[in-house]
Coordinates of C-alpha atoms in Angstrom, one line a residue:
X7 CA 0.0 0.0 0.0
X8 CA 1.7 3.5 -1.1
X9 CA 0.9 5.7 1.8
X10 CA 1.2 10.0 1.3
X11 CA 4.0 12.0 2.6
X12 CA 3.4 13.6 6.1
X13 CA 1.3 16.8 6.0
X14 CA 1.8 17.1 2.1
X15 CA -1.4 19.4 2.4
X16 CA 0.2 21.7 4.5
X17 CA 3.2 21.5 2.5
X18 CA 0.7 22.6 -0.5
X19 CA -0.4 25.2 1.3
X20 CA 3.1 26.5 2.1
X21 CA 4.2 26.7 -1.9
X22 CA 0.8 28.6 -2.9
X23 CA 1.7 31.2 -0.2
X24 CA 4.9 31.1 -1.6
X25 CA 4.0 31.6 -5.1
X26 CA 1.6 34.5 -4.6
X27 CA 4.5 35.9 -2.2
X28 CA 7.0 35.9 -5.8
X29 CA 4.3 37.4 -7.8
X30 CA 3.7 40.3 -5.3
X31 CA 7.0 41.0 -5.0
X32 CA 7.2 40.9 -8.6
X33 CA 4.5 43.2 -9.4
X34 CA 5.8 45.7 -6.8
X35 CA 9.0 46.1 -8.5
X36 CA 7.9 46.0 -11.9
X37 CA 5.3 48.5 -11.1
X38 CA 8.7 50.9 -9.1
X39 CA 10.8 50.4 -12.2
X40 CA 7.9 51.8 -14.7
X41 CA 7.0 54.3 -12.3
X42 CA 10.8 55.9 -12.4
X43 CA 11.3 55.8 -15.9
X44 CA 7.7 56.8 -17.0
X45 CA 8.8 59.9 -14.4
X46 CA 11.9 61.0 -16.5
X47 CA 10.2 60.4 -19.6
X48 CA 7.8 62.8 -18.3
X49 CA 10.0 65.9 -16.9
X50 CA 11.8 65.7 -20.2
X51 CA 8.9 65.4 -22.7
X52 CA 7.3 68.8 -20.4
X53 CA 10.5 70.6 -21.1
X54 CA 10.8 70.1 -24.7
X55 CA 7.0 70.8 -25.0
X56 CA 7.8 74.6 -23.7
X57 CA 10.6 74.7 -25.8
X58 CA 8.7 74.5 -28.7
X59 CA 5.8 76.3 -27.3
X60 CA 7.4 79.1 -25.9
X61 CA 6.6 81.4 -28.6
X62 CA 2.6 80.5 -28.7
X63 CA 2.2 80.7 -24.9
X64 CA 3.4 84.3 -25.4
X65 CA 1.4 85.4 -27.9
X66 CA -1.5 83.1 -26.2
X67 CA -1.7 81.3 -29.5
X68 CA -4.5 78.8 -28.5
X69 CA -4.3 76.9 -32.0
X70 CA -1.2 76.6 -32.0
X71 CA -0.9 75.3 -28.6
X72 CA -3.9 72.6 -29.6
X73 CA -1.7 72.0 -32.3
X74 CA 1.7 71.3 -30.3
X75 CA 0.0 69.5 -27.4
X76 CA -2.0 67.1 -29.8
X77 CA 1.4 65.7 -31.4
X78 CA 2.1 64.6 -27.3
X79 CA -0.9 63.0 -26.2
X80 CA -0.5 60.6 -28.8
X81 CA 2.0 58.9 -26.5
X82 CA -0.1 55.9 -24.9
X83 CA 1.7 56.8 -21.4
X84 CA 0.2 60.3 -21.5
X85 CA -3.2 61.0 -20.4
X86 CA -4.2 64.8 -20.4
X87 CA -2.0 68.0 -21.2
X88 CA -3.1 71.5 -19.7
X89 CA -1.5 74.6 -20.6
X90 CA -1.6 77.9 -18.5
X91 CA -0.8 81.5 -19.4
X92 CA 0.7 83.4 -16.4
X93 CA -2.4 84.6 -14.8
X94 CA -3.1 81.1 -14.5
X95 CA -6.3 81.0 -16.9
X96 CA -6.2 77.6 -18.9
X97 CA -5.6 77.8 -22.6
X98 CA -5.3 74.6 -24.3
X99 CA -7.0 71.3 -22.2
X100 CA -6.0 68.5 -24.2
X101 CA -6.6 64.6 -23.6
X102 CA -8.4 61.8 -24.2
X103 CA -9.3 60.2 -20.6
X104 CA -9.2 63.6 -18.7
X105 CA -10.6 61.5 -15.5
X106 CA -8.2 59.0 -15.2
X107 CA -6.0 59.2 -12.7
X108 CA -2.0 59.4 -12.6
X109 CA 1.0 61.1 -11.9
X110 CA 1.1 64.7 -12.8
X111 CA 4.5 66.5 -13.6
X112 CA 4.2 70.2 -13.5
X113 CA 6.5 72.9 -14.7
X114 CA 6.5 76.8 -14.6
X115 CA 7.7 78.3 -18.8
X116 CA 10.0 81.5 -18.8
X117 CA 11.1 83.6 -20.9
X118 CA 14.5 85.1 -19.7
X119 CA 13.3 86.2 -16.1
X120 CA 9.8 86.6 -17.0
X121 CA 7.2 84.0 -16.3
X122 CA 5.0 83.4 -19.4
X123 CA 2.6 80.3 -18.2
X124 CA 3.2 76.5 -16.9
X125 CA 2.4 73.3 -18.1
X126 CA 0.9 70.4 -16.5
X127 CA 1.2 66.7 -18.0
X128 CA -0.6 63.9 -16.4
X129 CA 1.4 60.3 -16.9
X130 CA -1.6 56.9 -17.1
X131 CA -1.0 54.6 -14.1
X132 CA 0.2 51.7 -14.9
X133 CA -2.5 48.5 -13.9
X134 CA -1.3 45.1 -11.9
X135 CA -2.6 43.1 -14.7
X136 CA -0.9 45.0 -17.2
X137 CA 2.2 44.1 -15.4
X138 CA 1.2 40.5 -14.8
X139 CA 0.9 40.3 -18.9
X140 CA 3.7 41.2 -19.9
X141 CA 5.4 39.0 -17.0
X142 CA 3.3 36.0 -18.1
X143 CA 6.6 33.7 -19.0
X144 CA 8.1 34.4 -15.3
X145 CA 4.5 33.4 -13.6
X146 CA 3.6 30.3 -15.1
X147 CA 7.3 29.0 -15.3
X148 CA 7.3 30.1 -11.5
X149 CA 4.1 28.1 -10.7
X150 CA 5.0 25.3 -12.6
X151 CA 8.3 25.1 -10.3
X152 CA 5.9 25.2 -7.5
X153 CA 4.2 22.6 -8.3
X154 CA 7.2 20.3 -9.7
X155 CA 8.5 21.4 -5.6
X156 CA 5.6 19.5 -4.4
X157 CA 5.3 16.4 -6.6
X158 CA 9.5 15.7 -5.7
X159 CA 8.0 16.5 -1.8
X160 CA 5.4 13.8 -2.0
X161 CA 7.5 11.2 -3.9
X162 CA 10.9 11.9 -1.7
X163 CA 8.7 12.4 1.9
X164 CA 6.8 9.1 1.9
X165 CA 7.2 6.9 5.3
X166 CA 9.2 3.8 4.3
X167 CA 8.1 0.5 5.9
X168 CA 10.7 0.8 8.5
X169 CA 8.5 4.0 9.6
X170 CA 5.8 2.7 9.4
X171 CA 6.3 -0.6 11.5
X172 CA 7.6 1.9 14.3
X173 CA 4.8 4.0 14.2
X174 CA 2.0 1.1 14.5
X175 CA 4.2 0.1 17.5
X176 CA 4.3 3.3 19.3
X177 CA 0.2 3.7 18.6
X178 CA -0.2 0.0 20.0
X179 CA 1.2 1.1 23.0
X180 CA -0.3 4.2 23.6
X181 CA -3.8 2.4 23.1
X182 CA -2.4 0.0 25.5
X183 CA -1.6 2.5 27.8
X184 CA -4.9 4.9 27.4
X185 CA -7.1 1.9 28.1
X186 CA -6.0 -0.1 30.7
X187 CA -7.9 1.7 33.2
X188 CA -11.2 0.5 31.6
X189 CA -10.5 -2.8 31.5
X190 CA -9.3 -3.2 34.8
X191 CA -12.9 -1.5 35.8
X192 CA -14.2 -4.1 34.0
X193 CA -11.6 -7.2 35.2
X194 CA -12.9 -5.4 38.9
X195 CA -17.0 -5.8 37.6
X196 CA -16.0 -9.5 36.4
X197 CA -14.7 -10.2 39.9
X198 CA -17.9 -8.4 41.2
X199 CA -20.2 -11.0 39.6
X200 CA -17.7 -14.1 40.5
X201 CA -18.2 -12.9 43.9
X202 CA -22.1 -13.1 43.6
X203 CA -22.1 -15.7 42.9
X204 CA -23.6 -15.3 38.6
X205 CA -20.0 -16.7 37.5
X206 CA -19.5 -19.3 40.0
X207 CA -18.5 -21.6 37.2
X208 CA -14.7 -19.3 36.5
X209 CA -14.0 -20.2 40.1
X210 CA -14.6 -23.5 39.8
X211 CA -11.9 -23.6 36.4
X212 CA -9.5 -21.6 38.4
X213 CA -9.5 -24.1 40.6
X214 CA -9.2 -27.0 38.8
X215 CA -6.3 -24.8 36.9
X216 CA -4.0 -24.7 39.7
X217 CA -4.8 -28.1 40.6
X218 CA -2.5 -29.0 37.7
X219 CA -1.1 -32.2 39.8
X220 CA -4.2 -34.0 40.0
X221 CA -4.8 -37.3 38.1
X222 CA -7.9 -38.3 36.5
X223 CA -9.6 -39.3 39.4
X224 CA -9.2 -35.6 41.1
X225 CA -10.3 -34.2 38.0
X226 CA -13.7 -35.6 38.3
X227 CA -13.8 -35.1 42.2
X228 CA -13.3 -31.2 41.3
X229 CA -16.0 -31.6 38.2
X230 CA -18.5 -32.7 41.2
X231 CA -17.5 -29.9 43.4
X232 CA -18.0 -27.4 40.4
X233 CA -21.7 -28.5 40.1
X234 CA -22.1 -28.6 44.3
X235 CA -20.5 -25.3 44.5
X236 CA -22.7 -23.6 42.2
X237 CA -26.3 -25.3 43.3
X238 CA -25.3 -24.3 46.9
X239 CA -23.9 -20.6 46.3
X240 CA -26.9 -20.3 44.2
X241 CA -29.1 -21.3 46.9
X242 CA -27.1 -19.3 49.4
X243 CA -28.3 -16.0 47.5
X244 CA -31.8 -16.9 47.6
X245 CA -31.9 -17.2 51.5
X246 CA -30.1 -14.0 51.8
X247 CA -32.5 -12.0 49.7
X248 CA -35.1 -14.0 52.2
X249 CA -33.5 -12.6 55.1
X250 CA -33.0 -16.2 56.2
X251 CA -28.9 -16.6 56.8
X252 CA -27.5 -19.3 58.4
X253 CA -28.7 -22.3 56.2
X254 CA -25.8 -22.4 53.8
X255 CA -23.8 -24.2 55.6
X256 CA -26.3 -26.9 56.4
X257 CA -26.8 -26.8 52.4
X258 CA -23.3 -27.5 51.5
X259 CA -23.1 -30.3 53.7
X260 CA -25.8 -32.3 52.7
X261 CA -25.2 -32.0 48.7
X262 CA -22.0 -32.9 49.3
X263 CA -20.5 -36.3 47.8
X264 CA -16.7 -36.6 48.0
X265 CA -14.3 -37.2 50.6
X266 CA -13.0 -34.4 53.2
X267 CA -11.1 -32.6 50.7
X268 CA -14.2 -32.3 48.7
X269 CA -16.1 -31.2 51.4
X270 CA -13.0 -28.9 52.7
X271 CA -13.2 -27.1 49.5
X272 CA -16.2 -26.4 49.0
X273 CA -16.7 -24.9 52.4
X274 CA -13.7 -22.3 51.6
X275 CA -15.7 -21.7 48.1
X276 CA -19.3 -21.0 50.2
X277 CA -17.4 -19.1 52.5
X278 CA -15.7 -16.8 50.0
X279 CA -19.0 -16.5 48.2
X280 CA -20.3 -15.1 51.7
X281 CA -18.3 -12.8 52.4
X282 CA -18.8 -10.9 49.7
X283 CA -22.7 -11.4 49.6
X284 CA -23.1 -10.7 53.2
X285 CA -22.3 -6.4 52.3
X286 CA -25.5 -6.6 50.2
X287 CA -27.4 -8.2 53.6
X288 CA -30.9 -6.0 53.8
X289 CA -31.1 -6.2 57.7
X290 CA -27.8 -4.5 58.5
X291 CA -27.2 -1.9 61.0
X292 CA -25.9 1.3 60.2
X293 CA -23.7 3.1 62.2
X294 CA -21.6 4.8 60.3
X295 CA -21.3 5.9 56.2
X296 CA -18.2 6.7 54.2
X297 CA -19.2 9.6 51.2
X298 CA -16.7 9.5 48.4
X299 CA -15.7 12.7 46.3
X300 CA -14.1 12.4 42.8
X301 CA -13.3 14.0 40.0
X302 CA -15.7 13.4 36.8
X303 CA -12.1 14.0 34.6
X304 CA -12.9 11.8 30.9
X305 CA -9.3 12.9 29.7
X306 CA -7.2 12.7 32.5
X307 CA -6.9 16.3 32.7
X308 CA -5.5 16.5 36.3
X309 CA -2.9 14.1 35.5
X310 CA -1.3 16.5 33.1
X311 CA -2.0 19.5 34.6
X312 CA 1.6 21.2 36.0
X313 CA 2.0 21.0 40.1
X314 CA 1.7 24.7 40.5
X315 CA -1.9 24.7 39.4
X316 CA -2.9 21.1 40.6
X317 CA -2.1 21.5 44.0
X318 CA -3.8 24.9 44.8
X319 CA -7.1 23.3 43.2
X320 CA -7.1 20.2 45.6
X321 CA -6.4 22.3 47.9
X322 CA -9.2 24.5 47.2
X323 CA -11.1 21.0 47.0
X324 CA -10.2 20.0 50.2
X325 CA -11.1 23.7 52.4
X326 CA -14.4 23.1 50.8
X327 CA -15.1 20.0 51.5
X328 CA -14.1 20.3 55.6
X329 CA -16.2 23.6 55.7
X330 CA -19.2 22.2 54.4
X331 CA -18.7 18.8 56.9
X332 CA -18.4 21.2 59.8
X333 CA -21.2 23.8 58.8
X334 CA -23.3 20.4 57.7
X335 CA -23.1 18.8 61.4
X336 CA -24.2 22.0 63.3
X337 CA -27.6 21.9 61.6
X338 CA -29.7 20.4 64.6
X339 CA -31.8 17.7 62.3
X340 CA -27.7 15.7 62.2
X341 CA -27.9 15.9 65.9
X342 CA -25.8 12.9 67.1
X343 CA -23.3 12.5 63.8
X344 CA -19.9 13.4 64.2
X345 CA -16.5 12.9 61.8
X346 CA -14.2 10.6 62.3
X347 CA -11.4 11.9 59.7
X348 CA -10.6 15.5 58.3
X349 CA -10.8 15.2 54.2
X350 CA -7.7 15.2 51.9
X351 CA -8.1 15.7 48.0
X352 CA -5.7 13.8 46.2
X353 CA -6.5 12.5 42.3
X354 CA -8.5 10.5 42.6
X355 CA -10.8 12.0 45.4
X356 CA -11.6 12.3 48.8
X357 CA -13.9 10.6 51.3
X358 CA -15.4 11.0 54.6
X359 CA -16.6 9.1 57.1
X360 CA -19.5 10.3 59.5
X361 CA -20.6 7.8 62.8
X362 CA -24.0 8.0 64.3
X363 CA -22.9 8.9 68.6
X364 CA -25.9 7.1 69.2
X365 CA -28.7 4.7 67.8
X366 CA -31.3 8.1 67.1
X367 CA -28.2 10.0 65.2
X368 CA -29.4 9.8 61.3
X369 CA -26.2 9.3 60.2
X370 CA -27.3 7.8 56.7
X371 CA -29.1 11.4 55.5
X372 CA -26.2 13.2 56.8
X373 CA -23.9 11.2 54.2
X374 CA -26.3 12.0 51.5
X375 CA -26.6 15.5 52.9
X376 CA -23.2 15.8 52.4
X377 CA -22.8 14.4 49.6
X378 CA -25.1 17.1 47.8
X379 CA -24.5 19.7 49.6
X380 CA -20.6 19.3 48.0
X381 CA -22.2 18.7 44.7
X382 CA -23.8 22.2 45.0
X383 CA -20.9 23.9 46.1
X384 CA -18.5 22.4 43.5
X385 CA -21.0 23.0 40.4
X386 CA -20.8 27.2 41.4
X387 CA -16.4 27.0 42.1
X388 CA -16.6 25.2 38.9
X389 CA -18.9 27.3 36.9
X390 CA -16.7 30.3 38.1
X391 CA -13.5 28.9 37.1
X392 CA -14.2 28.3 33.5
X393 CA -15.9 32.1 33.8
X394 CA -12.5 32.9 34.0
X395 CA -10.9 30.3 32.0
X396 CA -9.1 28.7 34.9
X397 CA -9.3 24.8 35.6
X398 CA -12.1 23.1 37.3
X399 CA -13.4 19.8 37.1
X400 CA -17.0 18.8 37.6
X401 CA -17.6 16.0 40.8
X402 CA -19.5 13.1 41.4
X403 CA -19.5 11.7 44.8
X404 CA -21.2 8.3 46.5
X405 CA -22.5 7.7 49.8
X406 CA -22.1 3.4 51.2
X407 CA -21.9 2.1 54.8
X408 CA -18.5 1.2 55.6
X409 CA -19.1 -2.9 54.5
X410 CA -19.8 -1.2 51.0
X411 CA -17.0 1.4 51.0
X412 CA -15.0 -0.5 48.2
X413 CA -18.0 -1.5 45.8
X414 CA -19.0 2.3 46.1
X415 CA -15.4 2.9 44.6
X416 CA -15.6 0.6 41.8
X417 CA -19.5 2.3 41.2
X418 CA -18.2 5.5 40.7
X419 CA -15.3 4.2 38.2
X420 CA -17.5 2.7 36.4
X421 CA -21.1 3.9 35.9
X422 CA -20.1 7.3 37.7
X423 CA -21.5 10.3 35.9
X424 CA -20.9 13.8 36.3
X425 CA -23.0 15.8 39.2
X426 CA -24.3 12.5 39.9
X427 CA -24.8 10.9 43.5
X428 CA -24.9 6.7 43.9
X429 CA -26.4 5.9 47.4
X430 CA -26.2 2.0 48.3
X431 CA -27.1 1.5 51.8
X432 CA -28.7 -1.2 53.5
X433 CA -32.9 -1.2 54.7
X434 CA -32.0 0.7 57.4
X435 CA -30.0 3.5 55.6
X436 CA -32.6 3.7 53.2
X437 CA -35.5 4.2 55.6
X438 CA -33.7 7.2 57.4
X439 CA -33.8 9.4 53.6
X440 CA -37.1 8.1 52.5
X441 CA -38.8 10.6 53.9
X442 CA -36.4 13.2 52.9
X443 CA -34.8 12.2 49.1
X444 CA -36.4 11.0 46.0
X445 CA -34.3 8.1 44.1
X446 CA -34.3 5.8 41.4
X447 CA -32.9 2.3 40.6
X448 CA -30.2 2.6 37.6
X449 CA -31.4 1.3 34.4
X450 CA -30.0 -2.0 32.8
X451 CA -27.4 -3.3 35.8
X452 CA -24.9 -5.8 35.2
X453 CA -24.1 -6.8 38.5
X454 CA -25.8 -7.0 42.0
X455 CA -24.3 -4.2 43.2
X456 CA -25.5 -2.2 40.5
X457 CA -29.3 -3.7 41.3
X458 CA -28.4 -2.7 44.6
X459 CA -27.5 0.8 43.9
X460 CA -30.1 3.5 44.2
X461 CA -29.2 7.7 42.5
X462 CA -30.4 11.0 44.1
X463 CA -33.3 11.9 42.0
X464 CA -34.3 14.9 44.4
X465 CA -35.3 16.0 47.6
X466 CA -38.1 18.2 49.2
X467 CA -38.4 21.7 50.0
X468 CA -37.0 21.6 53.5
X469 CA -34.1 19.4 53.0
X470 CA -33.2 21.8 49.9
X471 CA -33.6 24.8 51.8
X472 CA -31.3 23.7 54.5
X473 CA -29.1 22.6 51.8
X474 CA -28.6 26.1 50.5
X475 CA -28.7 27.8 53.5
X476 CA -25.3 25.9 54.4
X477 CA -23.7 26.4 50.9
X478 CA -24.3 30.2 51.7
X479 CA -22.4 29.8 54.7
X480 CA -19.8 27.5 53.4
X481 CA -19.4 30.4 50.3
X482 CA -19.3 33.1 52.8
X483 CA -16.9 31.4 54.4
X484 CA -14.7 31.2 51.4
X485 CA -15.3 34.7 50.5
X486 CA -13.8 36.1 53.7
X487 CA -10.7 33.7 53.5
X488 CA -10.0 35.0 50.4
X489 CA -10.3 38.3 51.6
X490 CA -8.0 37.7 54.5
X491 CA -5.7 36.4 51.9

């Protein structure tokens, strides 16, 4: 395949200015050169014409004069001739195209000391196109050059194979490189669902694959576990969603066939199963949330952006985020929830985790509280930075108990969207915002996790108002800081 030289349109581009660069400079000097000698043509053709009208414009001879001036105007260069006596009343206007413009060469006629009239001679202006005619050889032998420049450009400047090879390397990598993240969000979602218990069946095969030992005999024992395993994690999830726990392991134990190491392993497979289904358990407590903040940044902005101006922005990040927890928690409605850590911004985010002081403390709405009341104050900081063409990033932020901290994470990553807030609590989480926020399940999920998840969908007037009230004072705040600054 014969592939174009690099940028051979912008090398185009380049010769055309090039060209129309020659031919300007070209017309400018032609158009000097006929301008000087058309000049001394002029001065000497008005000083011959007195010398031969001398005696007429005495005698104010206005035939005469016609006569003499006629035999000049048939030069093409000349335009109009006017003749003056020396009260400076016209005699003879002669010439063909008496509006055209041009230069005009004046001079005074004497005779001895006395000053008998003056003569004015107007020269034609020479046009560009004029000029371009009779330099036709010099501009098409000029463009033709031009154009024989660019066909040696794209024949010498093609990549070779050698160059070619290295590039399709270096963008192999970089693709490599710019999407690794999202498939380890989606290696994390795939061990989401093997944890669930939907793809029971991969951790069945990754057993058997490091069981590479085994004879025939152990192969079949592990085939038999692979079927036990998935009946009985299978089964497992249906009690849990039944709020009936603690009949798994009465399950596995009576479906199970093989010796003790059968039995041994499929124990540590129901038990790894568990712990992972038991942060989805509707009847848990909550006594404490963890709200993540981060970053909604498609391009990786932040990574590339230079220390001096990424560090003052998480900073900034971070002042608001630990006003708005400490102006949050003084609204009497949070009575009872305190913070157990002081947020710090780094890339990828922040989080803070609130704990309910006693068992009335509504430490669920103050996460989601919090949560939006961030949201808020990041969408004006941000709205005012691009106001003033400075860096901002729009947020996103999550609210999970602490079992769900880590699922919350891998939420965000993946299905995060921008001025968005993910809420997955258990029953009991849920029932302290119910009568406060509106949500909504997300549409299509792929895991349970995601069926789990619920997203702000709005809140009622109250809850709003309070909302705004403390963004006021967390702005005001801010204002005064920077004033003091």
């Amino acid at each position: 395949m014969t592939y174009l030289a690099p940028r051979q349109g912008l090398f185009a581009i380049i010769l055309l200015v090039s060209f129309c660069l020659q031919t300007l400079l070209l017309v400018i000097s032609t158009d000097q050169q006929l301008s000087n000698s058309r000049a001394l043509k002029g001065e000497q053709m008005v000083a011959q014409l007195i010398d031969e009208a001398r005696l007429s414009l005495e005698n104010k001879d206005r035939v005469s004069l016609s006569v003499i001036a006629n035999r000049y105007t048939s030069e093409q260069d000349i335009t109009r001739i006017l003749i003056k006596d020396n009260n400076d009343e016209i005699l003879v206007p002669v010439g063909n195209a008496p509006m055209q413009q041009g230069d005009t060469i004046r001079q005074i006629a004497t005779n001895g000391d006395a000053v008998i009239g003056s003569v004015a001679l107007t020269l034609k202006d020479v046009s560009k196109g004029e000029i371009i005619t009779m330099q036709w050889p010099f501009v098409i032998g000029t463009m033709l050059l031009h154009l024989l420049l660019w066909l040696i450009y794209g024949y010498l400047a093609r990549p070779t194979k050698e160059q070619i090879n290295a590039l399709s390397r270096d963008i192999q990598e970089l693709y490599r490189d710019q999407y690794r993240p999202v498939d380890q969000r989606g290696y994390d979602r795939e061990i989401e669902r093997q944890s669930t218990g939907q793809s029971v069946s991969h951790l069945a095969d990754s057993q058997i694959a490091s069981d590479n030992t085994a004879n025939a005999a152990a192969d079949k024992v592990t085939n038999t576990r692979k079927f036990n395993v998935h009946n009985e994690v299978n089964q497992y999830l249906r009690t849990q969603q039944n709020q009936e726990a603690g009949s798994d392991t009465d399950n596995l134990a009576e479906t199970s066939e093989g010796g003790e190491s059968e039995v041994a392993d499929t124990d540590s497979a129901a038990s790894k199963a568990a712990s992972h289904t038991s942060k989805l358990s509707a009847s848990r407590s909550v006594d404490s949330v963890t709200v993540q903040v981060g970053f909604h940044d498609e391009f990786n902005m932040l990574e590339r952006l230079a220390p001096a101006q990424r560090l003052p922005y998480l900073a900034l990040c971070t002042q608001l985020l630990n006003q708005a927890v400490t102006e949050l928690l003084k609204q009497p409605l949070l009575l009872g929830v305190s913070a157990m850590n002081e947020a710090h911004f780094e890339d990828n985010g922040a989080s803070v985790v609130l704990k309910a002081d006693n068992s009335h403390a509504k430490v669920a709405l103050a996460g989601v509280m919090l949560a939006k009341l961030y949201l808020m104050l990041n969408k004006i900081i941000h709205d005012k930075h691009i106001e003033l063409s400075r860096f901002a990033l729009p947020a996103k932020a999550g609210v999970s108990d602490e079992a769900q901290s880590e699922p919350m994470t891998h939420l965000l990553q993946s299905i995060g969207k921008k001025e968005q807030l993910l809420i997955l609590l258990p029953n009991a989480g849920l029932k302290q915002i119910s009568n406060h926020v509106q949500v909504h399940s997300l549409m299509r999920p792929t895991t349970v996790y995601e069926r789990e998840c619920a997203i702000f969908d709005g809140a009622n007037d109250s809850l709003i108002q309070r909302l705004a009230d403390v963004r006021n004072a967390v702005l005001m705040i801010e204002d005064e800081d920077d004033l003091h600054v």
